[in-house]
XYZ file of C-alpha atoms in Angstrom:
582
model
C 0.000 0.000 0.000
C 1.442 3.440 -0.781
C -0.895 5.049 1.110
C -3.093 5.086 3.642
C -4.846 9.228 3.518
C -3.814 11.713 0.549
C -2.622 15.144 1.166
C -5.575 17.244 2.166
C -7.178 15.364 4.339
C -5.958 15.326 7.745
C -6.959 17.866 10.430
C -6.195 18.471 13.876
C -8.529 15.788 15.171
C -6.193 12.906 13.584
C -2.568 14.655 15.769
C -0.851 11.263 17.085
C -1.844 9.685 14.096
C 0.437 7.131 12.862
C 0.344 7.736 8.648
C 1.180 6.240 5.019
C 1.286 9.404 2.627
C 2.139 9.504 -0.924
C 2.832 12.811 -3.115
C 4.927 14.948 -5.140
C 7.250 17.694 -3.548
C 5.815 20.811 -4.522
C 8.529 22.686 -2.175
C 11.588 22.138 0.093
C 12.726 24.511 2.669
C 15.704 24.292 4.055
C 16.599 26.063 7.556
C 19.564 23.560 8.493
C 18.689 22.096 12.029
C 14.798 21.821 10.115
C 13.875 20.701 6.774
C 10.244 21.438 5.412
C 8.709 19.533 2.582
C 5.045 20.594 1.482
C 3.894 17.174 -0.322
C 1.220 17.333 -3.011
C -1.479 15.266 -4.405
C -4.403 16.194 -6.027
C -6.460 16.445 -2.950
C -4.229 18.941 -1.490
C -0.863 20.123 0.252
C 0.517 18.489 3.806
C 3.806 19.747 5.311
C 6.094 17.764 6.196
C 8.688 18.210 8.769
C 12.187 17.199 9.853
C 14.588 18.147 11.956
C 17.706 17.706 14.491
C 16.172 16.966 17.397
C 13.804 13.918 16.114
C 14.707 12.346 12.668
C 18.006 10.865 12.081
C 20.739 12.385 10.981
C 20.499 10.109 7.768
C 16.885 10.867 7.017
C 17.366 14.601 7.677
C 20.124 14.160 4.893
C 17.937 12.713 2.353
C 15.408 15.110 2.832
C 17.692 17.762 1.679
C 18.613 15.880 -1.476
C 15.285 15.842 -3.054
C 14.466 17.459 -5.627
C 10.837 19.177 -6.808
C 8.652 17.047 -8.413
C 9.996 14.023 -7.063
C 7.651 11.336 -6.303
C 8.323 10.149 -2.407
C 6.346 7.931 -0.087
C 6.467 8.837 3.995
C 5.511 7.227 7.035
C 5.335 9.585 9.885
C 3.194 10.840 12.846
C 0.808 13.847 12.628
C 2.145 16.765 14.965
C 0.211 20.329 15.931
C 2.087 22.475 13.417
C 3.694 25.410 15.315
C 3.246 27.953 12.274
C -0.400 27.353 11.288
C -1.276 28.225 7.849
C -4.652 28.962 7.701
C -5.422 29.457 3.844
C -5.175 25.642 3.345
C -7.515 23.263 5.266
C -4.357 21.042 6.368
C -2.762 24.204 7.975
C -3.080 23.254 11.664
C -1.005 20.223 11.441
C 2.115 18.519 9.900
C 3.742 15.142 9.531
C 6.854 14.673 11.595
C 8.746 11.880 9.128
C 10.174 8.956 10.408
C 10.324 6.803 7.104
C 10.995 8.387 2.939
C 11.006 6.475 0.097
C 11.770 7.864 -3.280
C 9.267 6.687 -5.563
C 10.889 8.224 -8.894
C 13.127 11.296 -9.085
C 11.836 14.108 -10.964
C 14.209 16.609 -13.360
C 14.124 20.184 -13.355
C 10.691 20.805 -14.870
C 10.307 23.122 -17.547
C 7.995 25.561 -15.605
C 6.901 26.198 -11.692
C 4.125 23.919 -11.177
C 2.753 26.961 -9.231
C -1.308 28.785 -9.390
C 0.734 32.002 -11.197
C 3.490 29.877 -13.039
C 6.225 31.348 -15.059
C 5.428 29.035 -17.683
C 3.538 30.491 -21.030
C 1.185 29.213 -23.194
C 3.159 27.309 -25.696
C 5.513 25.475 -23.162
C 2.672 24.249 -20.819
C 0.491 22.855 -23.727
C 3.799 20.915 -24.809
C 4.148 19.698 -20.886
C 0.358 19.604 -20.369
C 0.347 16.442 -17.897
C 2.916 18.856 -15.842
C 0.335 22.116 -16.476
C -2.501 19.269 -14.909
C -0.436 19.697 -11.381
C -0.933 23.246 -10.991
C -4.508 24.074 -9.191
C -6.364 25.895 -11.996
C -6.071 22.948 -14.421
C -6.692 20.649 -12.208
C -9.945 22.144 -10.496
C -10.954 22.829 -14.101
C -10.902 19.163 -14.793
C -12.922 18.545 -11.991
C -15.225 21.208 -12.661
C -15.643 19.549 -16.294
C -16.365 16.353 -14.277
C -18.981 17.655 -11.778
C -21.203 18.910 -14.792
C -20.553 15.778 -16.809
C -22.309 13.912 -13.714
C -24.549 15.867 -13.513
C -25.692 16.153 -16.929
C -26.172 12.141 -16.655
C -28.085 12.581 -13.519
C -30.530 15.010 -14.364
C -31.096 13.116 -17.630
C -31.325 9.198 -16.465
C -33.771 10.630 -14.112
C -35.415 11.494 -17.007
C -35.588 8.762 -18.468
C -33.150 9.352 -21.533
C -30.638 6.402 -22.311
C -27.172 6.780 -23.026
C -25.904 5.038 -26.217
C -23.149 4.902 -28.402
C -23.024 5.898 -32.250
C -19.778 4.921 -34.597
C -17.133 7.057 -34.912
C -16.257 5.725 -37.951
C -18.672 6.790 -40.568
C -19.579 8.090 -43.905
C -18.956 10.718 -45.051
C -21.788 13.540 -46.342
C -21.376 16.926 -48.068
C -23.227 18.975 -45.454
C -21.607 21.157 -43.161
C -18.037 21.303 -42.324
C -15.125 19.527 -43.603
C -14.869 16.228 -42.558
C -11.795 14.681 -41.318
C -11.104 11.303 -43.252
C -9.930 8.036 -42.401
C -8.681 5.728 -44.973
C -10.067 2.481 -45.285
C -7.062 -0.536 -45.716
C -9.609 -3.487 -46.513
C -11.687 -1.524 -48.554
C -8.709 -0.181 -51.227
C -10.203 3.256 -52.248
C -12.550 3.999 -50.480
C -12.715 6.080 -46.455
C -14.177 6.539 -43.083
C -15.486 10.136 -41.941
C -15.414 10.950 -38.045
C -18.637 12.395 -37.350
C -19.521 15.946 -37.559
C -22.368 14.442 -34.853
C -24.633 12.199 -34.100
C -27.338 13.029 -36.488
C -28.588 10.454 -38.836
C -27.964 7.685 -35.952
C -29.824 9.357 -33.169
C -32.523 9.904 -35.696
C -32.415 5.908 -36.547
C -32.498 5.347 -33.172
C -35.619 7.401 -32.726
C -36.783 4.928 -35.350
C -36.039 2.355 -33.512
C -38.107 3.366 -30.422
C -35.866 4.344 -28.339
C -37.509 7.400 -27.663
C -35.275 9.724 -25.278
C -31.521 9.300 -26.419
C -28.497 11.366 -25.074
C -24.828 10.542 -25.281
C -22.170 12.526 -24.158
C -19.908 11.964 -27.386
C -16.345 12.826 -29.604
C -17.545 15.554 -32.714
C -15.172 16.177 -35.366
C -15.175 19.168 -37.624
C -11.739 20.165 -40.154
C -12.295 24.018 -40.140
C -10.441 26.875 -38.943
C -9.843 27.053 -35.196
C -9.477 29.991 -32.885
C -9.688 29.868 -28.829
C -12.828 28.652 -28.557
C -13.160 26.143 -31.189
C -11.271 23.182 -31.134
C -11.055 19.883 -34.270
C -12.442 17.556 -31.584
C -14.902 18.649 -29.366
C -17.997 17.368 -27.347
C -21.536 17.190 -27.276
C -24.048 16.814 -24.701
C -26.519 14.605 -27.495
C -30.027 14.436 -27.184
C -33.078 13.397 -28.635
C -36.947 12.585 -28.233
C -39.887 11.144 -29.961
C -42.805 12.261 -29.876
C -42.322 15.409 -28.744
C -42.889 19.107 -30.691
C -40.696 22.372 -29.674
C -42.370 22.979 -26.504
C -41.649 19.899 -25.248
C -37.929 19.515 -26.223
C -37.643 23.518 -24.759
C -39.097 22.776 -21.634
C -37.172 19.463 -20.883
C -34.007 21.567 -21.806
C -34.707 24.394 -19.232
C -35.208 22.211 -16.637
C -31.480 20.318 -17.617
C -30.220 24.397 -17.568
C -31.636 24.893 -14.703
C -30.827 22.034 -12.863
C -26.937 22.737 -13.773
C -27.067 26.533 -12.844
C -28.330 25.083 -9.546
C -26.602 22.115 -8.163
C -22.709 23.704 -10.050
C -23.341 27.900 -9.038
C -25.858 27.399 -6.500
C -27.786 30.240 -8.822
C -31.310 29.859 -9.568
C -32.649 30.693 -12.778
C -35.977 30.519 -13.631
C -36.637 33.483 -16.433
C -36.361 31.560 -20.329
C -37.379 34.686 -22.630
C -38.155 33.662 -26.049
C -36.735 35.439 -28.696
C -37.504 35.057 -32.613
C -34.292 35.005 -35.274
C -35.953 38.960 -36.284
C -35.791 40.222 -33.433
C -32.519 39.359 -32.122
C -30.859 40.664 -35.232
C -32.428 43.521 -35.251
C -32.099 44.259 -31.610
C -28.649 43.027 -30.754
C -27.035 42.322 -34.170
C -26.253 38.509 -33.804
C -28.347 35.724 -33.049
C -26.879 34.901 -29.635
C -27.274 38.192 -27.730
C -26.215 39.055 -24.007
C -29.323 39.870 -22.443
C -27.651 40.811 -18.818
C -27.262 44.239 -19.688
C -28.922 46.703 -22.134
C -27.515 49.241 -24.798
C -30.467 47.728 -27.384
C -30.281 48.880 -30.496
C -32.135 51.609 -32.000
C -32.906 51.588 -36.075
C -32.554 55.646 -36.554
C -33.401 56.282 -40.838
C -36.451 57.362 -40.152
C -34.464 60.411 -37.739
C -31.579 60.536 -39.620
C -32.194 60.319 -43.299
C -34.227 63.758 -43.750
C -31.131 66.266 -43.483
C -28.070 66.840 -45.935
C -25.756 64.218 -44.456
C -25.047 62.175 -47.536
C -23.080 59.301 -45.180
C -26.549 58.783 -43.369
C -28.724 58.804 -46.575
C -27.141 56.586 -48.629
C -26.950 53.952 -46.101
C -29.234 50.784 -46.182
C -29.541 50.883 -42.421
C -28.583 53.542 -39.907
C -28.505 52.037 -36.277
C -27.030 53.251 -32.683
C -26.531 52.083 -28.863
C -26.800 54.100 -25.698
C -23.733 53.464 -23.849
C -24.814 54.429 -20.534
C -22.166 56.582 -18.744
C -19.976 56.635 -21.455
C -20.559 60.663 -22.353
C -17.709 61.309 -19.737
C -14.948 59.674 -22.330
C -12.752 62.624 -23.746
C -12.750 63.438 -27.339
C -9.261 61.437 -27.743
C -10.582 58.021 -25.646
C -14.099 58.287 -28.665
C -11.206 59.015 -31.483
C -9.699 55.406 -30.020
C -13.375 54.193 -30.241
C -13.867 54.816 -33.605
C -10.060 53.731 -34.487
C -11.559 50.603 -32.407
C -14.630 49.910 -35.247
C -12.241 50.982 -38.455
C -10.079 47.624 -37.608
C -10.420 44.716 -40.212
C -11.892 42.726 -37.635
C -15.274 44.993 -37.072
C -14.651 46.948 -40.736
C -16.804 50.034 -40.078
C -15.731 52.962 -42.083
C -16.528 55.317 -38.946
C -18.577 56.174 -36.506
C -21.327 59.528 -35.478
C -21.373 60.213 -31.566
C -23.680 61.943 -29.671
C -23.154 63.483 -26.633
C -25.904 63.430 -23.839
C -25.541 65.794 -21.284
C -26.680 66.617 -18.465
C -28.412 69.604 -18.942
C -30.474 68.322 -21.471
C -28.347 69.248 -24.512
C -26.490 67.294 -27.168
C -23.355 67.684 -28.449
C -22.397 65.629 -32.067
C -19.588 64.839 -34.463
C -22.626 66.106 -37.055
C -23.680 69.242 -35.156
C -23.910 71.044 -39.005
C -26.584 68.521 -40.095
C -28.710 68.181 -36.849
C -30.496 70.163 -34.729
C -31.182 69.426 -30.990
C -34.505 68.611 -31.975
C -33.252 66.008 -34.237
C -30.815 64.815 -31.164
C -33.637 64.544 -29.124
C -35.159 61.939 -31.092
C -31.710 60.075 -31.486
C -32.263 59.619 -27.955
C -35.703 58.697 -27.804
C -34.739 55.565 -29.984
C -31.759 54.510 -28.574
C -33.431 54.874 -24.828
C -30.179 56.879 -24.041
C -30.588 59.064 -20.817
C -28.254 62.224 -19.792
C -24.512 61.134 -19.082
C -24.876 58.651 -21.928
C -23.164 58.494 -25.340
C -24.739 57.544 -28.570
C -22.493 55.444 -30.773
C -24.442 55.257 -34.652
C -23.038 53.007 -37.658
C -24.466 52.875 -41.170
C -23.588 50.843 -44.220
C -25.928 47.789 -45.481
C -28.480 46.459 -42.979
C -26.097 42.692 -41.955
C -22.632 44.416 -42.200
C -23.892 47.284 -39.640
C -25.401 44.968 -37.608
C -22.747 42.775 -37.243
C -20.334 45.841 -36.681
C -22.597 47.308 -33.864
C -22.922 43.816 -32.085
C -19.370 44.005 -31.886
C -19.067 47.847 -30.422
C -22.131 46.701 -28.166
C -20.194 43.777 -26.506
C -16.418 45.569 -26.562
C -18.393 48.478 -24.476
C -20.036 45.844 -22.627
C -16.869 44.090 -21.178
C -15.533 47.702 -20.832
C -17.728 48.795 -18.584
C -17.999 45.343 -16.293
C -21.335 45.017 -17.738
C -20.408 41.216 -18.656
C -20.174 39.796 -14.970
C -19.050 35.529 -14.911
C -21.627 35.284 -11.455
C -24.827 36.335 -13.782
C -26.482 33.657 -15.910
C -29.217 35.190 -18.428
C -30.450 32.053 -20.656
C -32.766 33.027 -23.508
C -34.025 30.713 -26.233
C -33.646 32.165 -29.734
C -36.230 30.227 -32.195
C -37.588 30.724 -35.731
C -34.644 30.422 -37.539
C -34.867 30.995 -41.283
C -34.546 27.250 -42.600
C -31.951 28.563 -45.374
C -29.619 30.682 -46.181
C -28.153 32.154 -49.346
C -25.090 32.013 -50.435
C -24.335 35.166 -52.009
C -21.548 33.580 -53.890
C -23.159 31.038 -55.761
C -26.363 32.057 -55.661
C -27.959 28.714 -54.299
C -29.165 27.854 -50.979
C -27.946 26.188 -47.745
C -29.998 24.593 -44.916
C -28.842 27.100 -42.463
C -28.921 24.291 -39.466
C -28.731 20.906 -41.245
C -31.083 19.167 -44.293
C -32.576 17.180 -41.298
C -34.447 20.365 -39.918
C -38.241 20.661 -40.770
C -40.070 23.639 -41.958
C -42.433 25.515 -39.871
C -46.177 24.049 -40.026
C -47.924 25.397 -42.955
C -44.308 26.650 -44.959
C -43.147 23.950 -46.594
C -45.136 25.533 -49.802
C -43.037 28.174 -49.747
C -40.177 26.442 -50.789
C -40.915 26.852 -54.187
C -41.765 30.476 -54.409
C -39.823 32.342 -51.525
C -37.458 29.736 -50.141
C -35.488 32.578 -48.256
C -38.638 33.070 -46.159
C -39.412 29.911 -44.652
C -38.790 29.999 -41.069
C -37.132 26.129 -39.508
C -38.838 24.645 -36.588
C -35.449 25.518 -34.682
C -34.205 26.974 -31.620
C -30.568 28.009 -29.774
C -29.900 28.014 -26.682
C -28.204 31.358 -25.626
C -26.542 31.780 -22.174
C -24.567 35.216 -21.832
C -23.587 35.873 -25.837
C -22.589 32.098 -26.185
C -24.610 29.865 -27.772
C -24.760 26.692 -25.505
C -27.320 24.691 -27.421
C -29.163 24.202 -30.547
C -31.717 21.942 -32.299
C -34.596 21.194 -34.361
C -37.809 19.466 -35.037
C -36.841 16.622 -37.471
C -38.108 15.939 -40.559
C -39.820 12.473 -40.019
C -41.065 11.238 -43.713
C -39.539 10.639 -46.979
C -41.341 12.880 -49.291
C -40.413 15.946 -47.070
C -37.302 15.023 -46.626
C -37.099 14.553 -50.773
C -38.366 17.868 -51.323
C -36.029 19.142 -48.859
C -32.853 17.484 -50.306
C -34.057 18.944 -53.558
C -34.430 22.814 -52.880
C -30.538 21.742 -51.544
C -29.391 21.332 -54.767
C -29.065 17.501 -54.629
C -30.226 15.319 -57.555
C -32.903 12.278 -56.891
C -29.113 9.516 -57.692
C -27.438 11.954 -54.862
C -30.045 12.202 -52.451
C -29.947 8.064 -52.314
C -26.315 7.987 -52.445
C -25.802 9.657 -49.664
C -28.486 9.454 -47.428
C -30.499 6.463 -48.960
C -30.538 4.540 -45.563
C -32.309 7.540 -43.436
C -34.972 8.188 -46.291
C -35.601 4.147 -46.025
C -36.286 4.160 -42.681
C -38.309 6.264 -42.739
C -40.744 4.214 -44.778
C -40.656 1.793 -41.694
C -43.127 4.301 -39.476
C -40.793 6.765 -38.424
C -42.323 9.008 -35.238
C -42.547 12.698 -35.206
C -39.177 13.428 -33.241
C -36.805 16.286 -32.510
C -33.710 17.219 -30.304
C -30.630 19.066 -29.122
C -27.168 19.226 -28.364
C -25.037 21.483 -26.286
C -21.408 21.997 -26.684
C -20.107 20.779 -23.672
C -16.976 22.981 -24.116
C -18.148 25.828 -24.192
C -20.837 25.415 -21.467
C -18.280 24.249 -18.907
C -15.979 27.206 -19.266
C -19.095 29.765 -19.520
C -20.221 27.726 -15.922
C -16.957 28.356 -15.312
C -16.737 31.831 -15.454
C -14.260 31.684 -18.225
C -14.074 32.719 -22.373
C -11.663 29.750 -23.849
C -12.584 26.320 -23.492
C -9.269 24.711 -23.866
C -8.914 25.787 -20.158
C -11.572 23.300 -19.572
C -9.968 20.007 -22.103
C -7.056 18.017 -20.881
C -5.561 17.575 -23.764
C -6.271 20.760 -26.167
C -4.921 21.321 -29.706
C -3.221 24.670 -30.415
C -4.981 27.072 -32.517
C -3.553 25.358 -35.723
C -4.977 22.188 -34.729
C -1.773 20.777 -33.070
C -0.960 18.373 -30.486
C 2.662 19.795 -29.492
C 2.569 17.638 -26.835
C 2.760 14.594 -29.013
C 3.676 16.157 -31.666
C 0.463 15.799 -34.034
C -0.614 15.501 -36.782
C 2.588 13.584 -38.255
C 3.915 12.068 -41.195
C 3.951 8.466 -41.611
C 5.978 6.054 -42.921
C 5.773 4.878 -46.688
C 4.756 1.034 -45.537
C 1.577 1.847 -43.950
C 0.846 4.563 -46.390
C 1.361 1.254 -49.057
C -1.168 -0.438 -46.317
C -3.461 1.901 -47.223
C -3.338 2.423 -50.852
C -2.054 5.969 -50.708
C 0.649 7.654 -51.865
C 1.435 11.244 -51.150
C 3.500 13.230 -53.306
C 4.586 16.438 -50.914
């Protein structure tokens, strides 16, 4: 046995205690007549102690010749600690050694495996099972862990049943790029790892098993940035026999069942929110509802007068940014430097000052009155001490550009705080979207996602209008969740597949095995998954999921830890029936 207790769990009640401990030295203090060695496990920190008067002279030795990170196993006897530490829950006691074993010697590691280590970014993600050491990983991982169980809770209770879908599977021409996985007995021909679950948890819903979730691998070969990552994972879910209400419902009371038993924070508001309105309010269609600054359209305010930038725009649109009128005229010349930058790609920006008198005071004082300020005001809700920020340009580039000012004032002014959870269900999706490139039409979700009752007409004369029986989840500006109400029939799904641009010989080809099933009494069915990612970190009060994986990729889809992806060698490309000419 190498031990008997772990490192943060003894207390004063256990002094005189005769214990087997097991650890890594985290630090070694050396006073000469006393040596100090704080011993770490994932449970916590114990001190150790020896010295002159009660270990050996031989022990006391060896104590000084180990180094951090070594892995050492101690018998000893737990002792009142004369120095009591009292910002870790062992800090009342320590472990006067009277047996050490070296369990395996540790070199110099390549950071302080410290809470605020010296170690950057690059260097812990290539030592990441030394990063796992430090506290904030750790606790992280054990966060991730807490909701994990508790997602499964909350959901057996429910009466869903976990099961398992391939990973190896075929590969379709929706969505993101898949990642590919040659086949050796089958010369020619590949594997995809799934994008998701889809088709099978559809199948399965054919099948009757009629609540499904799994908690499963995703793949998805696209561009990555710090919160996307090429593997990732889904809380999976579906139901038969169920319509949105039903699916919404059961999904509020998963949200609020997390929000409880993780933050101890009770939630019980779930606003409703159409597609429309949150891109005309907020600009995006995952708004932060915890604070305000709601956008208000101004052409019918701003297009009367002579200012040419204002009338020739598609859309003119502003926020209130409440206290913000006390920024000098060189901090709003850094605000509209802020919205010129490639990544927002405004051309500029019209402020308005509210003050407190009443008055206004604009960057296009020549063009407007205050009467005409006045009515800025009215429509953006702004109050005295506020500033209004206005864009203009074509209706979904100034919307996009405004969400962006919105949320960069936002985390400005502390408006975004990690301890406030605002949920909100955005639903009513359009079912397709254009691409402006080609010209033809995408399903904006997936080609599994049904049509509105009563639209599925309207495929054939205004496709871009048909709303999808959809909905996201949206927890503070992230998008936790999203789903749909299935197509359940083949000669929906047909006319779907159609509208998509696929012929009758393509439709079969590729998803010939979903359409025959079902012709075997397929139920009305629908479902959801949440990125489990993101939804830790956000419950975790934190922006980047990688934080919240064990082993992350980099953000060009790199292992550096292990070094992948990486060639291989020419015999099991020849295995394969590949040959790569780099």
């Amino acid at each position: 046995m190498y031990r008997d207790t772990t490192c943060g769990a003894l207390r004063a009640s256990e002094i005189n205690k005769e214990v087997l401990l097991s650890g890594w030295v985290h630090k070694l203090r050396d006073k000469g007549f006393v040596v100090w060695i704080d011993l770490r496990d994932r449970y916590g920190i114990t001190q150790l102690v020896f010295d002159e008067e009660r270990t050996s002279k031989e022990l006391l030795e060896k104590a000084r010749t180990i180094g951090r990170e070594t892995v050492i196993q101690i018998k000893g006897q737990v002792i009142e600690r004369a120095s009591k530490n009292p910002n870790i829950p062992t800090g009342e006691i320590e472990v006067l050694v009277s047996e050490l074993k070296v369990l395996n010697e540790s070199i110099l590691p390549p950071f302080t495996i410290e809470d605020e280590t010296d170690g950057g970014e690059d260097i812990r993600m290539k030592y990441r099972y030394l990063d796992i050491r430090r506290n904030p990983v750790k606790d992280n991982l054990i966060f991730r862990h807490k909701v994990s169980m508790e997602v499964r809770k909350y959901l057996s209770d429910a009466g869903f049943i976990d099961v398992e879908t391939p990973y190896l599977i075929k590969s379709t021409p929706e969505g993101a790029r898949d990642f590919l996985v040659p086949s050796r007995m089958n010369e020619g021909q590949f594997y995809a790892l799934p994008q998701s679950p889809q088709t099978f948890k559809q199948l399965l819903m054919v099948g009757g098993m009629d609540k499904y979730f799994q908690i499963v691998k995703c793949f998805r070969d696209e561009d990555l940035r710090a919160d996307r990552q090429p593997e990732f994972t889904q809380i999976d879910c579906e139901m038969a026999f169920v319509e949105q209400e039903d699916i919404l419902n059961t999904f509020e009371g998963l949200t609020k069942h997390l929000l409880k038993e993780i933050k101890g924070v009770a939630v019980n508001s779930f606003p409703r929110m159409t597609f429309d309105d949150a891109m005309k309010t907020y600009g995006n269609d995952k708004p932060d509802i915890r604070f305000g600054m709601q956008f208000g359209e101004l052409n019918e305010v701003a297009q009367h007068k002579e200012f040419k930038v204002f009338n020739s725009a598609e859309l003119v649109v502003g926020i209130a940014v409440p206290g913000a009128n006390s920024y000098t005229r060189k901090e709003i010349d850094k605000l509209i430097d802020w919205v010129k930058r490639p990544q927002v790609g405004a051309l500029g920006m019209v402020y308005c000052r509210c003050n407190d008198d009443g008055t206004f005071k604009s960057s296009v004082d020549k063009f407007y009155n205050q009467e005409d300020f006045a009515k800025w005001a009215e429509v953006t809700q702004a109050n005295a001490g506020d500033l209004i920020c206005v864009l203009s340009g074509d209706t979904n580039k100034v919307r996009a550009q405004l969400s962006a000012l919105r949320m960069e004032m936002a985390e400005r002014l502390g408006l975004r705080k990690a301890d406030e959870y605002a949920p909100l269900w955005v639903i009513d999706f359009p079912l397709l979207e254009l691409d402006e490139e080609t010209g033809h039409y995408h399903a904006m979700h997936h080609p599994f996602t049904s049509p509105k009752p009563g639209q599925l007409e309207l495929l054939d004369t205004d496709p871009g209008a048909v709303k999808a029986n959809a909905y996201d989840l949206v927890l503070n500006g992230n998008e936790i969740g999203g789903g749909s109400i299935r197509i359940h029939d083949k000669e929906t799904q047909a006319i779907m597949f159609k509208h998509l641009g696929f012929s009758i010989e393509e439709a079969k080809s590729q998803f010939g095995f979903l359409m025959d099933a079902f012709q075997y009494g397929a139920p009305p069915h629908g479902g959801i998954a949440f990125g489990l990612d993101r939804l830790v970190s956000i419950l975790g009060g934190q922006e980047t999921i990688r934080d919240f994986i064990a082993f992350p990729k980099n953000n060009s889809g790199r292992d550096v830890m292990i070094d992948a992806p990486a060639i291989i060698d020419d015999d099991q490309l020849k295995d394969l029936h590949l040959k790569l000419d780099l």
